[in-house]
């Protein structure tokens, strides 16, 4: 699993780098500054780079979830780096859940105010 994750992250990093190089080379070779096709190349390059970063983040998150799910019962098999990643991933998930909880609590307070005032 780890090899596949590393390969996917490397692959999408390469895709993002190639897209950035394409956009950069199109800027240096453009003859008509502000040309519509140059703007399209820039736009598509930005989309590719953004998408590849999103895929990388999703792959990392899936890898963390796999680690958490498989290794939750036996932490003895984890190396120190995996433990740190698991701790950080868990802390991030807790913060996300706390933020969502606070948001939902605020919605509930607003709804209660609306019901009590109405």
mmCIF file of C-alpha atoms in Angstrom:
data_model
loop_
_atom_site.group_PDB
_atom_site.id
_atom_site.type_symbol
_atom_site.label_atom_id
_atom_site.label_comp_id
_atom_site.label_asym_id
_atom_site.label_seq_id
_atom_site.Cartn_x
_atom_site.Cartn_y
_atom_site.Cartn_z
ATOM 1 C CA UNK A 1 0.000 0.000 0.000
ATOM 2 C CA UNK A 2 2.768 2.431 0.943
ATOM 3 C CA UNK A 3 4.586 1.881 -2.357
ATOM 4 C CA UNK A 4 1.412 2.570 -4.324
ATOM 5 C CA UNK A 5 0.721 5.721 -2.303
ATOM 6 C CA UNK A 6 4.270 6.974 -2.835
ATOM 7 C CA UNK A 7 3.992 6.237 -6.555
ATOM 8 C CA UNK A 8 0.665 8.062 -6.875
ATOM 9 C CA UNK A 9 1.974 11.098 -5.023
ATOM 10 C CA UNK A 10 5.107 11.108 -7.190
ATOM 11 C CA UNK A 11 3.036 10.691 -10.364
ATOM 12 C CA UNK A 12 0.714 13.586 -9.582
ATOM 13 C CA UNK A 13 3.650 15.756 -8.471
ATOM 14 C CA UNK A 14 5.200 15.083 -11.862
ATOM 15 C CA UNK A 15 1.942 15.943 -13.629
ATOM 16 C CA UNK A 16 1.760 19.246 -11.741
ATOM 17 C CA UNK A 17 5.399 20.018 -12.530
ATOM 18 C CA UNK A 18 4.918 19.260 -16.228
ATOM 19 C CA UNK A 19 1.814 21.446 -16.363
ATOM 20 C CA UNK A 20 3.735 24.281 -14.709
ATOM 21 C CA UNK A 21 6.546 23.860 -17.241
ATOM 22 C CA UNK A 22 4.046 23.915 -20.101
ATOM 23 C CA UNK A 23 2.468 27.116 -18.840
ATOM 24 C CA UNK A 24 5.879 28.672 -18.264
ATOM 25 C CA UNK A 25 7.159 27.760 -21.718
ATOM 26 C CA UNK A 26 3.970 29.044 -23.339
ATOM 27 C CA UNK A 27 4.541 32.400 -21.621
ATOM 28 C CA UNK A 28 8.100 32.695 -22.898
ATOM 29 C CA UNK A 29 7.181 31.701 -26.453
ATOM 30 C CA UNK A 30 4.025 33.736 -26.812
ATOM 31 C CA UNK A 31 4.045 36.152 -29.697
ATOM 32 C CA UNK A 32 0.763 37.923 -29.110
ATOM 33 C CA UNK A 33 0.686 38.978 -25.497
ATOM 34 C CA UNK A 34 -2.779 38.655 -24.057
ATOM 35 C CA UNK A 35 -3.834 36.230 -26.769
ATOM 36 C CA UNK A 36 -6.920 34.169 -26.001
ATOM 37 C CA UNK A 37 -5.095 30.855 -26.492
ATOM 38 C CA UNK A 38 -2.420 31.903 -23.980
ATOM 39 C CA UNK A 39 -5.124 32.623 -21.435
ATOM 40 C CA UNK A 40 -6.641 29.220 -22.118
ATOM 41 C CA UNK A 41 -3.278 27.501 -21.654
ATOM 42 C CA UNK A 42 -2.826 29.367 -18.360
ATOM 43 C CA UNK A 43 -6.347 28.459 -17.246
ATOM 44 C CA UNK A 44 -5.992 24.774 -18.141
ATOM 45 C CA UNK A 45 -2.551 24.645 -16.539
ATOM 46 C CA UNK A 46 -3.932 26.093 -13.319
ATOM 47 C CA UNK A 47 -6.771 23.566 -13.360
ATOM 48 C CA UNK A 48 -4.383 20.653 -13.903
ATOM 49 C CA UNK A 49 -2.070 21.818 -11.140
ATOM 50 C CA UNK A 50 -4.963 22.380 -8.745
ATOM 51 C CA UNK A 51 -6.486 19.011 -9.555
ATOM 52 C CA UNK A 52 -3.200 17.194 -9.109
ATOM 53 C CA UNK A 53 -2.715 18.830 -5.714
ATOM 54 C CA UNK A 54 -6.243 17.806 -4.731
ATOM 55 C CA UNK A 55 -5.572 14.220 -5.808
ATOM 56 C CA UNK A 56 -2.315 14.185 -3.837
ATOM 57 C CA UNK A 57 -4.138 15.404 -0.732
ATOM 58 C CA UNK A 58 -6.857 12.779 -1.216
ATOM 59 C CA UNK A 59 -4.278 10.017 -1.648
ATOM 60 C CA UNK A 60 -2.496 11.102 1.533
ATOM 61 C CA UNK A 61 -5.796 11.230 3.425
ATOM 62 C CA UNK A 62 -6.769 7.758 2.179
ATOM 63 C CA UNK A 63 -3.368 6.426 3.189
ATOM 64 C CA UNK A 64 -3.831 7.904 6.667
ATOM 65 C CA UNK A 65 -7.286 6.353 6.913
ATOM 66 C CA UNK A 66 -5.908 2.979 5.822
ATOM 67 C CA UNK A 67 -3.170 3.261 8.436
ATOM 68 C CA UNK A 68 -5.702 4.234 11.082
ATOM 69 C CA UNK A 69 -8.114 1.457 10.153
ATOM 70 C CA UNK A 70 -5.620 -1.353 9.787
ATOM 71 C CA UNK A 71 -3.239 -0.423 12.536
ATOM 72 C CA UNK A 72 -5.711 0.808 15.137
ATOM 73 C CA UNK A 73 -5.645 -2.515 16.968
ATOM 74 C CA UNK A 74 -1.895 -3.029 17.036
ATOM 75 C CA UNK A 75 0.309 0.041 17.385
ATOM 76 C CA UNK A 76 3.350 -2.138 17.992
ATOM 77 C CA UNK A 77 3.810 -2.700 14.257
ATOM 78 C CA UNK A 78 4.094 1.021 13.533
ATOM 79 C CA UNK A 79 7.417 2.725 13.079
ATOM 80 C CA UNK A 80 7.876 6.133 14.767
ATOM 81 C CA UNK A 81 7.206 8.019 11.540
ATOM 82 C CA UNK A 82 3.896 6.199 11.006
ATOM 83 C CA UNK A 83 2.901 6.911 14.611
ATOM 84 C CA UNK A 84 3.587 10.632 14.130
ATOM 85 C CA UNK A 85 1.592 10.676 10.889
ATOM 86 C CA UNK A 86 -1.283 8.859 12.553
ATOM 87 C CA UNK A 87 -1.256 11.232 15.524
ATOM 88 C CA UNK A 88 -1.203 14.298 13.252
ATOM 89 C CA UNK A 89 -3.930 12.905 11.016
ATOM 90 C CA UNK A 90 -6.087 12.134 14.023
ATOM 91 C CA UNK A 91 -5.517 15.625 15.437
ATOM 92 C CA UNK A 92 -6.513 17.181 12.107
ATOM 93 C CA UNK A 93 -9.671 15.064 12.001
ATOM 94 C CA UNK A 94 -10.525 16.067 15.581
ATOM 95 C CA UNK A 95 -10.085 19.748 14.719
ATOM 96 C CA UNK A 96 -12.307 19.355 11.647
ATOM 97 C CA UNK A 97 -14.964 17.634 13.723
ATOM 98 C CA UNK A 98 -14.764 20.301 16.442
ATOM 99 C CA UNK A 99 -15.160 23.041 13.824
ATOM 100 C CA UNK A 100 -18.152 21.268 12.320
ATOM 101 C CA UNK A 101 -19.633 20.787 15.790
ATOM 102 C CA UNK A 102 -19.230 24.478 16.623
ATOM 103 C CA UNK A 103 -20.859 25.441 13.342
ATOM 104 C CA UNK A 104 -23.802 23.122 13.931
ATOM 105 C CA UNK A 105 -24.186 24.371 17.507
ATOM 106 C CA UNK A 106 -24.340 27.940 16.204
ATOM 107 C CA UNK A 107 -27.019 26.928 13.692
ATOM 108 C CA UNK A 108 -28.970 25.250 16.500
ATOM 109 C CA UNK A 109 -28.736 28.395 18.666
ATOM 110 C CA UNK A 110 -29.971 30.528 15.771
ATOM 111 C CA UNK A 111 -32.881 28.157 15.122
ATOM 112 C CA UNK A 112 -33.817 28.145 18.816
ATOM 113 C CA UNK A 113 -33.722 31.968 18.884
ATOM 114 C CA UNK A 114 -35.944 32.023 15.807
ATOM 115 C CA UNK A 115 -38.443 29.596 17.370
ATOM 116 C CA UNK A 116 -38.472 31.381 20.724
ATOM 117 C CA UNK A 117 -38.814 34.849 19.176
ATOM 118 C CA UNK A 118 -41.445 33.761 16.665
#
